[in-house]
Amino acid sequence: MPSAVHCRSPWVRNTTIRAVLVALFGVAALATPASLLAHAAGYEGLLDITPANAAAESIGGLDPRLPTESAVLGAALAAARSDGVAPKRYSALLQQYWLARGSEASGIDLAAWDPNAGLIANAAVVDRVYENYGRYQLQRAELYWSGMAGLAGGSFAAGFWDLDLGRTVLGVDAVHTLGNAVASTVRGLPGEAMALLPADPRTLATVGPAMTAEDVDWYQKRLLMMQKHIYFDMVPMHEAYLNEGRAAVEEMAAAGLLDENAEIAWNGIFSGTQAGYADALFRMASREQNQIIADQWDVTAAARDGVGRALTYATTLAAQPSVPGSRAPGQVVPMAVDCDVNGSAYRLRTPLPGFNWADREPRWQYIVSDIASSYQRLAEVRPGELRALLAIPFRDFVESQRVLRRVPDLARDMSTGWELSPAHP
């Protein structure tokens, strides 16, 4: 009857509407206010993301599903917060937001950042990464790790250019020179002593002289990946702190982006004490070296049938950290081996470093005992000198750290600093 159509109760009408909503959107629509549905469109597809580019080995940001513009990311993040979304669900969005903020402040195009493009394409990015670390330290004196990264980046970036193949093949020639210097000395050792020489100098002596441009280009790209990986991890938390303070860092912790070690480090910074700042320096350095890029160093050193090992050792040998007071690896941990020559005990002393930077434990011990300790003293005792160093235009600072100018002297030292003498009880 017609009256049956026009006399439905409100309950019947609501039931019909709810049935349609269930059919279209599922059960969740029953409990979702209209305002929440409107907000959700702002972060749709941006929750519960496990970043595909977390190790920073590909072009762009953390994941291709995430925008790279901070304004877009910020709007999505604000909507998720407003709707009470659990921080762990928007962790990738949060990290990418602060990463984008830091990149924009640094002058880095996050979407176009591609370590696989090589050094020439990334030349400006390399500099801006370390300039940005220095910016954090200059603006907030308590951020020791970032200042150390900015200073140490001078020698790291200089090493990039010393290996550069885009302008010259001197990078390859330098490796050849060091390899030949070690090889010529090794050939002059008694057989017993040569047999006991650790594998790294023997690999450099055999593989170094035959190094190719392609080998060095590959190694540069591996270093560029590690540089980007550290930036992906460290910049979001520092940029968040610089702009919004403790609450922003605590949100990152709530999102699961900081482990216990990182939380303790930031609590040290929040303490407002030099002891807290120093503790944060060492904890953040440990995070960088022992968590973020440790696996990438392992892969690099093991690659290309000895080439990776030879190149990581060559750069250890040539290293001269740019943190005032720090010493070269060969000075801190010189290589010495005991051997038996014709029935008598001898000790072979060398000018070579007794470790390879690619190896986790000795790398960390060197950083703790020398580079980080030197930086702590600089920050605490000579802050004016530190600020002056960080204020130097980065390109000028890098040029002052170039190892290539020292290659002839290094080669001479590699040839003359050897001593085989009777071992003393």
Short mmCIF file of C-alpha atoms in Angstrom, two decimals:
data_model
loop_
_atom_site.label_atom_id
_atom_site.label_comp_id
_atom_site.label_asym_id
_atom_site.label_seq_id
_atom_site.Cartn_x
_atom_site.Cartn_y
_atom_site.Cartn_z
CA MET A 1 0.00 0.00 0.00
CA PRO A 2 1.20 3.57 -0.66
CA SER A 3 0.91 4.52 3.00
CA ALA A 4 3.40 1.78 3.88
CA VAL A 5 6.10 3.52 1.85
CA HIS A 6 5.67 6.99 3.34
CA CYS A 7 5.27 6.06 6.98
CA ARG A 8 8.66 4.48 7.80
CA SER A 9 9.85 5.36 11.26
CA PRO A 10 13.18 7.20 11.86
CA TRP A 11 14.54 3.94 13.26
CA VAL A 12 13.79 2.20 9.94
CA ARG A 13 15.40 5.00 7.96
CA ASN A 14 18.53 5.00 10.17
CA THR A 15 18.76 1.24 9.91
CA THR A 16 18.67 1.48 6.13
CA ILE A 17 21.38 4.15 6.10
CA ARG A 18 23.56 2.08 8.43
CA ALA A 19 23.11 -0.95 6.22
CA VAL A 20 24.28 1.03 3.21
CA LEU A 21 27.32 2.34 5.14
CA VAL A 22 28.24 -1.17 6.21
CA ALA A 23 27.98 -2.37 2.64
CA LEU A 24 30.17 0.47 1.38
CA PHE A 25 32.76 0.92 4.13
CA GLY A 26 32.59 -2.05 6.47
CA VAL A 27 31.72 -2.27 10.14
CA ALA A 28 34.18 0.49 11.12
CA ALA A 29 31.89 3.06 9.50
CA LEU A 30 29.29 2.45 12.22
CA ALA A 31 31.52 3.96 14.88
CA THR A 32 33.37 6.57 12.80
CA PRO A 33 32.15 10.18 13.09
CA ALA A 34 31.91 12.15 9.86
CA SER A 35 34.68 14.53 11.01
CA LEU A 36 37.04 11.60 11.51
CA LEU A 37 36.32 10.27 8.03
CA ALA A 38 37.14 13.71 6.63
CA HIS A 39 40.45 13.85 8.51
CA ALA A 40 41.42 10.33 7.49
CA ALA A 41 41.60 11.42 3.88
CA GLY A 42 44.60 13.57 4.89
CA TYR A 43 46.70 10.59 5.96
CA GLU A 44 45.09 7.82 3.95
CA GLY A 45 47.74 5.30 2.96
CA LEU A 46 50.37 6.92 5.21
CA LEU A 47 49.91 4.76 8.32
CA ASP A 48 51.51 1.45 9.28
CA ILE A 49 54.31 1.84 6.73
CA THR A 50 57.50 -0.18 7.07
CA PRO A 51 59.93 2.00 5.09
CA ALA A 52 61.29 0.29 1.99
CA ASN A 53 64.31 2.62 1.86
CA ALA A 54 65.17 2.64 5.55
CA ALA A 55 68.84 1.85 4.76
CA ALA A 56 68.94 4.85 2.39
CA GLU A 57 70.50 2.91 -0.48
CA SER A 58 68.01 4.13 -3.11
CA ILE A 59 66.76 7.46 -4.44
CA GLY A 60 64.35 9.58 -2.42
CA GLY A 61 63.10 9.44 1.13
CA LEU A 62 62.20 6.62 3.48
CA ASP A 63 59.53 5.11 1.24
CA PRO A 64 58.04 5.98 -2.16
CA ARG A 65 54.56 5.95 -0.61
CA LEU A 66 55.44 8.95 1.54
CA PRO A 67 55.46 12.52 0.18
CA THR A 68 58.75 14.41 0.39
CA GLU A 69 57.36 17.93 0.95
CA SER A 70 57.20 18.91 4.61
CA ALA A 71 53.97 20.92 4.16
CA VAL A 72 52.10 17.89 2.83
CA LEU A 73 53.59 15.61 5.45
CA GLY A 74 52.85 18.11 8.21
CA ALA A 75 49.19 18.36 7.25
CA ALA A 76 48.82 14.57 7.25
CA LEU A 77 50.62 14.32 10.57
CA ALA A 78 48.44 17.00 12.16
CA ALA A 79 45.31 15.15 11.03
CA ALA A 80 46.56 11.86 12.44
CA ARG A 81 47.38 13.48 15.76
CA SER A 82 44.02 15.25 15.88
CA ASP A 83 42.21 11.96 15.30
CA GLY A 84 44.09 10.28 18.13
CA VAL A 85 45.96 7.82 15.92
CA ALA A 86 48.54 5.88 17.95
CA PRO A 87 52.07 7.28 17.30
CA LYS A 88 53.46 3.88 16.34
CA ARG A 89 51.01 3.78 13.44
CA TYR A 90 52.35 7.05 12.01
CA SER A 91 56.03 6.46 12.86
CA ALA A 92 57.24 6.48 9.24
CA LEU A 93 55.17 9.58 8.50
CA LEU A 94 56.66 11.31 11.55
CA GLN A 95 60.24 10.40 10.65
CA GLN A 96 59.76 11.48 7.03
CA TYR A 97 58.23 14.78 8.17
CA TRP A 98 61.23 15.76 10.26
CA LEU A 99 63.58 14.37 7.62
CA ALA A 100 61.92 16.62 5.05
CA ARG A 101 62.12 19.61 7.41
CA GLY A 102 65.83 19.00 7.94
CA SER A 103 66.47 18.48 4.24
CA GLU A 104 64.67 21.68 3.30
CA ALA A 105 66.65 23.59 5.92
CA SER A 106 69.85 22.03 4.53
CA GLY A 107 69.05 22.84 0.90
CA ILE A 108 68.83 19.14 -0.02
CA ASP A 109 66.24 17.88 -2.51
CA LEU A 110 65.09 14.76 -0.69
CA ALA A 111 63.13 13.36 -3.63
CA ALA A 112 66.16 13.55 -5.95
CA TRP A 113 68.84 12.36 -3.48
CA ASP A 114 70.37 9.28 -5.09
CA PRO A 115 73.65 7.82 -3.76
CA ASN A 116 73.83 5.55 -6.80
CA ALA A 117 74.31 8.61 -9.03
CA GLY A 118 77.88 8.95 -7.74
CA LEU A 119 79.94 11.75 -6.26
CA ILE A 120 79.66 14.42 -8.95
CA ALA A 121 75.86 14.31 -8.87
CA ASN A 122 75.94 14.41 -5.05
CA ALA A 123 78.77 16.90 -4.54
CA ALA A 124 76.58 19.65 -3.12
CA VAL A 125 74.61 17.16 -1.02
CA VAL A 126 77.79 15.81 0.61
CA ASP A 127 78.73 19.30 1.77
CA ARG A 128 75.22 20.22 2.91
CA VAL A 129 74.91 17.11 5.05
CA TYR A 130 77.89 18.16 7.16
CA GLU A 131 77.04 21.85 7.10
CA ASN A 132 73.67 20.89 8.57
CA TYR A 133 75.26 18.94 11.41
CA GLY A 134 77.38 21.99 12.19
CA ARG A 135 74.23 24.14 12.12
CA TYR A 136 72.70 22.07 14.91
CA GLN A 137 75.78 22.46 17.11
CA LEU A 138 76.07 26.19 16.44
CA GLN A 139 72.41 26.77 17.32
CA ARG A 140 72.32 24.43 20.32
CA ALA A 141 75.60 24.02 22.17
CA GLU A 142 74.40 20.84 23.91
CA LEU A 143 74.23 18.86 20.64
CA TYR A 144 77.75 17.44 20.82
CA TRP A 145 77.23 14.55 18.42
CA SER A 146 76.12 16.78 15.57
CA GLY A 147 79.11 19.05 16.04
CA MET A 148 81.48 16.10 15.98
CA ALA A 149 79.78 14.80 12.84
CA GLY A 150 80.15 18.20 11.20
CA LEU A 151 83.87 18.43 11.97
CA ALA A 152 84.68 14.81 11.21
CA GLY A 153 82.77 15.25 7.98
CA GLY A 154 85.57 17.51 6.76
CA SER A 155 88.01 14.63 6.49
CA PHE A 156 85.28 12.28 5.28
CA ALA A 157 84.27 14.63 2.46
CA ALA A 158 87.93 15.22 1.61
CA GLY A 159 88.28 11.47 1.24
CA PHE A 160 85.41 11.47 -1.25
CA TRP A 161 87.22 13.97 -3.44
CA ASP A 162 90.54 12.18 -3.08
CA LEU A 163 88.82 9.13 -4.56
CA ASP A 164 86.97 11.15 -7.18
CA LEU A 165 87.04 9.85 -10.72
CA GLY A 166 84.83 12.43 -12.34
CA ARG A 167 87.62 14.98 -12.71
CA THR A 168 90.80 12.90 -12.51
CA VAL A 169 92.11 9.38 -12.07
CA LEU A 170 94.34 10.50 -9.22
CA GLY A 171 92.06 8.64 -6.85
CA VAL A 172 93.04 5.35 -8.44
CA ASP A 173 96.68 6.40 -8.68
CA ALA A 174 96.70 7.16 -4.96
CA VAL A 175 95.48 3.66 -4.14
CA HIS A 176 98.05 2.23 -6.54
CA THR A 177 100.80 4.27 -4.87
CA LEU A 178 99.91 3.13 -1.37
CA GLY A 179 99.49 -0.46 -2.52
CA ASN A 180 102.86 -0.46 -4.27
CA ALA A 181 104.57 1.11 -1.25
CA VAL A 182 103.27 -1.62 1.04
CA ALA A 183 104.01 -4.31 -1.55
CA SER A 184 107.63 -3.27 -2.01
CA THR A 185 108.26 -3.36 1.72
CA VAL A 186 106.45 -6.65 2.26
CA ARG A 187 108.59 -8.28 -0.43
CA GLY A 188 111.69 -7.35 1.55
CA LEU A 189 110.59 -9.09 4.75
CA PRO A 190 111.82 -12.50 5.83
CA GLY A 191 109.34 -15.17 4.81
CA GLU A 192 108.44 -15.92 8.41
CA ALA A 193 107.58 -12.29 9.15
CA MET A 194 105.67 -11.83 5.91
CA ALA A 195 103.55 -14.90 6.65
CA LEU A 196 102.51 -13.44 10.00
CA LEU A 197 101.60 -10.04 8.59
CA PRO A 198 97.82 -9.58 8.98
CA ALA A 199 95.60 -10.08 5.96
CA ASP A 200 94.70 -6.41 5.37
CA PRO A 201 98.16 -5.09 4.42
CA ARG A 202 98.78 -8.22 2.34
CA THR A 203 95.47 -7.65 0.53
CA LEU A 204 96.31 -3.99 -0.07
CA ALA A 205 99.73 -5.03 -1.39
CA THR A 206 98.24 -7.49 -3.88
CA VAL A 207 94.90 -5.90 -4.82
CA GLY A 208 95.76 -2.20 -4.47
CA PRO A 209 98.16 -1.94 -7.43
CA ALA A 210 95.49 -3.44 -9.73
CA MET A 211 92.59 -1.29 -8.55
CA THR A 212 90.29 0.00 -11.31
CA ALA A 213 88.21 3.13 -11.74
CA GLU A 214 85.07 1.01 -11.47
CA ASP A 215 86.24 -0.36 -8.12
CA VAL A 216 86.73 3.10 -6.66
CA ASP A 217 83.44 4.35 -8.13
CA TRP A 218 81.63 1.45 -6.45
CA TYR A 219 83.31 2.25 -3.12
CA GLN A 220 82.34 5.90 -3.33
CA LYS A 221 78.72 4.93 -3.82
CA ARG A 222 78.85 2.65 -0.79
CA LEU A 223 80.15 5.56 1.30
CA LEU A 224 77.42 7.83 -0.07
CA MET A 225 74.80 5.30 1.00
CA MET A 226 76.16 5.19 4.54
CA GLN A 227 76.29 8.97 4.73
CA LYS A 228 72.64 9.14 3.69
CA HIS A 229 71.65 6.37 6.13
CA ILE A 230 73.14 8.24 9.09
CA TYR A 231 71.37 11.40 7.94
CA PHE A 232 68.04 9.55 7.71
CA ASP A 233 68.40 8.40 11.30
CA MET A 234 69.97 11.37 13.05
CA VAL A 235 68.49 14.40 11.30
CA PRO A 236 64.81 13.78 12.17
CA MET A 237 65.46 13.65 15.91
CA HIS A 238 67.81 16.65 15.85
CA GLU A 239 65.51 18.72 13.63
CA ALA A 240 62.57 17.88 15.88
CA TYR A 241 64.50 18.95 18.98
CA LEU A 242 65.76 22.14 17.35
CA ASN A 243 62.25 23.23 16.37
CA GLU A 244 59.92 21.85 19.04
CA GLY A 245 62.13 20.72 21.88
CA ARG A 246 61.71 17.82 24.25
CA ALA A 247 58.07 17.08 23.41
CA ALA A 248 58.93 16.41 19.76
CA VAL A 249 61.69 13.96 20.72
CA GLU A 250 59.36 12.21 23.15
CA GLU A 251 56.80 11.81 20.37
CA MET A 252 59.47 10.06 18.30
CA ALA A 253 60.14 7.75 21.23
CA ALA A 254 56.41 7.02 21.56
CA ALA A 255 56.38 6.20 17.84
CA GLY A 256 59.08 3.58 18.37
CA LEU A 257 61.76 5.52 16.50
CA LEU A 258 64.14 5.66 19.47
CA ASP A 259 65.47 2.64 21.33
CA GLU A 260 66.51 2.67 25.00
CA ASN A 261 70.05 3.84 24.22
CA ALA A 262 68.75 6.80 22.19
CA GLU A 263 66.21 7.74 24.86
CA ILE A 264 68.94 7.74 27.51
CA ALA A 265 71.08 9.91 25.23
CA TRP A 266 68.32 12.48 24.85
CA ASN A 267 67.60 12.43 28.57
CA GLY A 268 71.25 13.35 29.03
CA ILE A 269 70.74 16.34 26.75
CA PHE A 270 67.53 17.28 28.58
CA SER A 271 69.49 17.22 31.87
CA GLY A 272 71.25 20.44 30.96
CA THR A 273 74.58 19.18 32.31
CA GLN A 274 77.96 18.69 30.64
CA ALA A 275 78.00 15.11 31.89
CA GLY A 276 74.67 14.50 30.17
CA TYR A 277 75.86 16.12 26.95
CA ALA A 278 79.02 13.98 26.95
CA ASP A 279 77.08 10.80 27.62
CA ALA A 280 74.77 11.64 24.72
CA LEU A 281 77.78 12.19 22.47
CA PHE A 282 79.09 8.66 23.05
CA ARG A 283 75.65 7.03 22.94
CA MET A 284 74.73 8.71 19.68
CA ALA A 285 78.12 7.84 18.19
CA SER A 286 77.49 4.23 19.19
CA ARG A 287 74.07 4.31 17.56
CA GLU A 288 75.59 5.71 14.37
CA GLN A 289 78.46 3.24 14.12
CA ASN A 290 77.19 0.10 15.85
CA GLN A 291 73.54 0.13 14.81
CA ILE A 292 72.89 2.29 11.77
CA ILE A 293 75.76 1.53 9.38
CA ALA A 294 77.49 -1.49 10.92
CA ASP A 295 75.91 -3.96 8.50
CA GLN A 296 76.72 -1.74 5.53
CA TRP A 297 80.40 -1.65 6.51
CA ASP A 298 80.36 -5.45 6.76
CA VAL A 299 78.89 -5.80 3.27
CA THR A 300 81.30 -3.25 1.81
CA ALA A 301 84.41 -4.88 3.26
CA ALA A 302 83.38 -8.35 2.08
CA ALA A 303 82.59 -7.35 -1.50
CA ARG A 304 84.36 -7.67 -4.85
CA ASP A 305 86.93 -10.38 -4.10
CA GLY A 306 89.22 -8.38 -1.85
CA VAL A 307 88.61 -4.96 -3.38
CA GLY A 308 86.29 -3.92 -0.54
CA ARG A 309 88.80 -5.00 2.07
CA ALA A 310 91.69 -3.29 0.29
CA LEU A 311 89.81 -0.01 -0.08
CA THR A 312 88.53 0.10 3.49
CA TYR A 313 92.07 -0.54 4.71
CA ALA A 314 93.58 2.03 2.33
CA THR A 315 91.23 4.70 3.67
CA THR A 316 92.06 3.65 7.24
CA LEU A 317 95.74 4.00 6.43
CA ALA A 318 95.29 7.46 4.89
CA ALA A 319 92.84 8.78 7.48
CA GLN A 320 93.63 11.92 9.44
CA PRO A 321 90.54 12.93 11.44
CA SER A 322 89.75 16.64 11.32
CA VAL A 323 88.72 16.87 14.99
CA PRO A 324 91.49 18.83 16.75
CA GLY A 325 93.51 16.61 19.07
CA SER A 326 92.61 13.36 17.32
CA ARG A 327 95.32 11.21 15.79
CA ALA A 328 95.64 9.00 12.73
CA PRO A 329 94.67 5.33 13.19
CA GLY A 330 98.26 4.18 12.68
CA GLN A 331 99.39 6.39 15.56
CA VAL A 332 96.69 5.22 17.94
CA VAL A 333 96.85 1.52 17.07
CA PRO A 334 100.08 0.76 15.19
CA MET A 335 100.44 -2.71 13.73
CA ALA A 336 103.03 -4.96 15.39
CA VAL A 337 103.42 -8.72 15.08
CA ASP A 338 105.65 -11.22 16.84
CA CYS A 339 107.34 -13.87 14.74
CA ASP A 340 110.05 -16.51 14.79
CA VAL A 341 112.95 -15.94 12.39
CA ASN A 342 115.49 -18.76 12.22
CA GLY A 343 114.57 -19.94 15.68
CA SER A 344 114.72 -16.51 17.32
CA ALA A 345 111.81 -14.37 18.50
CA TYR A 346 111.37 -11.07 16.68
CA ARG A 347 108.84 -8.27 16.69
CA LEU A 348 107.86 -6.58 13.44
CA ARG A 349 106.82 -2.97 13.98
CA THR A 350 105.10 -1.17 11.13
CA PRO A 351 103.74 2.31 10.34
CA LEU A 352 100.44 0.69 9.35
CA PRO A 353 97.22 0.91 11.36
CA GLY A 354 96.55 -2.27 13.31
CA PHE A 355 92.88 -2.38 12.36
CA ASN A 356 90.51 -1.83 9.46
CA TRP A 357 87.87 0.91 9.81
CA ALA A 358 85.28 -1.51 8.44
CA ASP A 359 85.58 -3.77 11.50
CA ARG A 360 83.08 -2.98 14.22
CA GLU A 361 84.92 -3.43 17.50
CA PRO A 362 88.25 -1.75 16.66
CA ARG A 363 86.46 1.07 14.82
CA TRP A 364 84.38 1.75 17.90
CA GLN A 365 87.36 1.58 20.25
CA TYR A 366 89.21 4.09 18.08
CA ILE A 367 86.24 6.47 18.06
CA VAL A 368 85.77 6.21 21.83
CA SER A 369 89.42 6.58 22.75
CA ASP A 370 90.38 9.23 20.23
CA ILE A 371 87.85 11.06 18.04
CA ALA A 372 84.91 11.38 20.45
CA SER A 373 87.16 12.02 23.45
CA SER A 374 89.00 14.75 21.54
CA TYR A 375 85.71 16.34 20.55
CA GLN A 376 84.42 16.26 24.11
CA ARG A 377 87.52 18.13 25.31
CA LEU A 378 87.15 20.66 22.50
CA ALA A 379 83.48 21.32 23.27
CA GLU A 380 84.01 21.60 27.03
CA VAL A 381 87.36 23.35 27.26
CA ARG A 382 87.68 25.34 24.02
CA PRO A 383 84.12 26.14 22.85
CA GLY A 384 85.26 29.32 21.11
CA GLU A 385 87.70 27.37 18.96
CA LEU A 386 84.96 24.88 18.15
CA ARG A 387 82.56 27.58 17.02
CA ALA A 388 85.25 29.18 14.87
CA LEU A 389 85.96 25.86 13.14
CA LEU A 390 82.28 25.21 12.48
CA ALA A 391 81.92 28.72 11.06
CA ILE A 392 84.55 28.10 8.35
CA PRO A 393 82.90 27.67 4.92
CA PHE A 394 82.69 23.92 4.59
CA ARG A 395 84.27 23.71 1.14
CA ASP A 396 87.33 25.61 2.44
CA PHE A 397 87.51 23.31 5.45
CA VAL A 398 87.36 20.23 3.21
CA GLU A 399 90.19 21.47 1.01
CA SER A 400 92.40 21.86 4.06
CA GLN A 401 91.82 18.19 4.89
CA ARG A 402 92.67 16.69 1.49
CA VAL A 403 94.69 13.50 1.90
CA LEU A 404 95.75 13.39 -1.73
CA ARG A 405 98.37 16.06 -1.11
CA ARG A 406 99.92 13.78 1.50
CA VAL A 407 100.04 10.61 -0.63
CA PRO A 408 103.76 10.94 -1.54
CA ASP A 409 104.62 11.45 2.13
CA LEU A 410 102.36 8.59 3.16
CA ALA A 411 103.99 6.30 0.60
CA ARG A 412 107.42 7.25 1.91
CA ASP A 413 106.32 6.60 5.47
CA MET A 414 104.89 3.24 4.46
CA SER A 415 108.26 2.31 2.97
CA THR A 416 110.52 3.54 5.75
CA GLY A 417 108.67 3.05 9.02
CA TRP A 418 109.25 -0.70 9.32
CA GLU A 419 111.45 -2.34 11.96
CA LEU A 420 112.21 -6.01 12.59
CA SER A 421 114.02 -6.39 15.90
CA PRO A 422 114.57 -9.07 18.54
CA ALA A 423 111.57 -9.39 20.81
CA HIS A 424 112.21 -8.58 24.44
CA PRO A 425 110.80 -10.85 27.12
#
